[in-house]
CSV table of C-alpha atoms in Angstrom, one decimal:
chain,number,residue,atom,x,y,z
A,295,ASN,CA,103.9,90.9,113.3
A,296,ASP,CA,100.4,89.4,113.0
A,297,ALA,CA,98.8,90.0,109.6
A,298,SER,CA,95.4,90.0,111.2
A,299,ALA,CA,96.3,93.2,113.0
A,300,ASP,CA,95.9,95.0,109.7
A,301,LYS,CA,92.4,93.7,109.2
A,302,PRO,CA,89.6,95.6,110.9
A,303,THR,CA,87.0,93.6,112.8
A,304,THR,CA,83.3,93.8,112.2
A,305,ASN,CA,82.4,94.5,115.8
A,306,GLY,CA,80.7,97.7,116.7
A,307,PRO,CA,78.8,99.9,114.3
A,308,VAL,CA,79.2,97.7,111.2
A,309,ALA,CA,78.4,94.3,112.8
A,310,ALA,CA,74.6,94.7,112.4
A,311,LYS,CA,74.7,94.4,108.6
A,312,GLU,CA,74.8,91.0,107.0
A,313,THR,CA,77.2,91.8,104.2
A,314,PRO,CA,79.5,94.7,103.5
A,315,THR,CA,77.6,95.5,100.3
A,316,GLN,CA,74.6,96.5,102.5
A,317,TRP,CA,76.6,99.0,104.6
A,318,SER,CA,75.6,102.6,104.6
A,319,ALA,CA,78.1,105.4,104.1
A,320,GLN,CA,78.2,105.7,107.9
A,321,ASN,CA,79.0,102.0,108.3
A,322,VAL,CA,81.8,102.3,105.7
A,323,SER,CA,83.2,105.4,107.5
A,324,ALA,CA,83.1,103.5,110.9
A,325,TRP,CA,84.9,100.5,109.2
A,326,VAL,CA,87.6,102.8,107.8
A,327,GLU,CA,88.1,104.4,111.2
A,328,GLU,CA,88.2,101.0,112.9
A,329,ALA,CA,90.8,99.8,110.4
A,330,GLY,CA,93.1,102.5,111.7
A,331,PHE,CA,92.5,105.2,109.1
A,332,ALA,CA,90.4,107.6,111.1
A,333,GLN,CA,91.9,110.5,109.2
A,334,TYR,CA,90.1,109.4,106.1
A,335,ALA,CA,86.8,108.2,107.6
A,336,ALA,CA,85.0,111.5,107.0
A,337,LYS,CA,86.0,111.5,103.3
A,338,PHE,CA,84.1,108.3,102.7
A,339,SER,CA,81.0,109.5,104.5
A,340,GLU,CA,81.1,113.0,102.9
A,341,ASN,CA,81.2,111.4,99.5
A,342,ASP,CA,78.4,108.9,100.2
A,343,VAL,CA,80.7,105.9,99.7
A,344,ASP,CA,78.5,103.0,100.9
A,345,GLY,CA,79.1,99.3,100.6
A,346,GLU,CA,77.6,99.0,97.2
A,347,CYS,CA,79.8,101.7,95.9
A,348,MET,CA,82.9,100.1,97.4
A,349,ALA,CA,82.0,96.7,96.0
A,350,ALA,CA,81.6,98.3,92.5
A,351,LEU,CA,85.1,99.8,92.8
A,352,VAL,CA,86.6,96.5,93.8
A,353,THR,CA,85.1,94.6,90.9
A,354,ASP,CA,86.7,97.1,88.4
A,355,ASP,CA,90.3,96.5,89.6
A,356,SER,CA,92.7,97.4,92.4
A,357,ILE,CA,94.8,99.9,90.5
A,358,LYS,CA,91.7,101.8,89.6
A,359,LEU,CA,90.6,101.6,93.2
A,360,SER,CA,93.9,103.1,94.4
A,361,ALA,CA,93.7,105.9,91.8
A,362,TRP,CA,90.1,106.6,92.8
A,363,LEU,CA,91.2,106.8,96.4
A,364,ARG,CA,93.8,109.4,95.4
A,365,ASP,CA,91.9,111.4,92.8
A,366,GLU,CA,88.4,111.4,94.2
A,367,LEU,CA,89.0,111.2,98.0
A,368,GLY,CA,92.3,113.0,98.1
A,369,ILE,CA,94.3,110.2,99.9
A,370,SER,CA,97.8,111.2,98.8
A,371,SER,CA,99.8,108.5,100.7
A,372,ALA,CA,100.6,105.6,98.4
A,373,GLY,CA,101.1,103.3,101.3
A,374,HIS,CA,97.7,104.2,102.8
A,375,ARG,CA,96.0,103.8,99.4
A,376,THR,CA,97.6,100.4,98.9
A,377,LYS,CA,96.5,99.2,102.4
A,378,LEU,CA,93.0,100.6,102.0
A,379,ALA,CA,92.7,99.0,98.5
A,380,ARG,CA,93.9,95.7,99.8
A,381,MET,CA,91.5,95.8,102.8
A,382,VAL,CA,88.5,96.8,100.6
A,383,SER,CA,89.4,94.0,98.2
A,384,ASP,CA,89.7,91.5,101.0
A,385,LEU,CA,86.4,92.6,102.5
A,386,PHE,CA,84.6,92.1,99.3
A,387,SER,CA,86.4,88.9,98.1
A,388,GLU,CA,83.5,86.7,99.0
A,389,ASP,CA,80.8,89.2,98.1
A,390,SER,CA,82.2,90.3,94.8
A,391,ALA,CA,80.7,87.6,92.5
A,392,GLN,CA,77.2,88.8,93.4
A,393,VAL,CA,78.1,92.4,92.7
A,394,ARG,CA,80.2,91.8,89.5
A,395,SER,CA,77.1,90.5,87.7
A,396,ARG,CA,75.3,93.8,88.1
A,397,SER,CA,78.0,96.5,88.1
A,398,GLY,CA,79.2,97.2,84.6
A,399,HIS,CA,80.9,100.4,85.7
A,400,LEU,CA,81.5,102.6,88.7
A,401,ARG,CA,78.2,103.4,90.4
A,402,CYS,CA,79.5,106.0,92.8
A,403,ALA,CA,80.8,109.4,92.0
A,404,PRO,CA,82.0,111.5,94.9
A,405,HIS,CA,80.7,115.0,95.2
A,406,SER,CA,83.2,117.4,93.7
A,407,ALA,CA,84.5,120.2,95.9
A,408,GLY,CA,84.7,122.5,93.0
A,409,SER,CA,88.4,121.9,92.2
């Protein structure tokens, strides 16, 4: 099994942006879908999760990211949360140093559905 098969490409709708931090919520949603998690793509878009938001989540820590995916976006599958958290972390590994210096806390809060 090729490990690269788990990683989404940056062809298509997200290729136009220079760095993932610059992605719009629509770009993030397209990336999530392209990564094989189409069932969650709308959750990212509906909650305005853009590249800057994802980068801020990554710089906090991966356990918090997984919990955020569960609690705020409603992704109940532990396996899917783990894979998504890893992919997001990998995506921002080169970009995170720039974001870390200006993100002291989470800068994105999903819209509550009144739960």
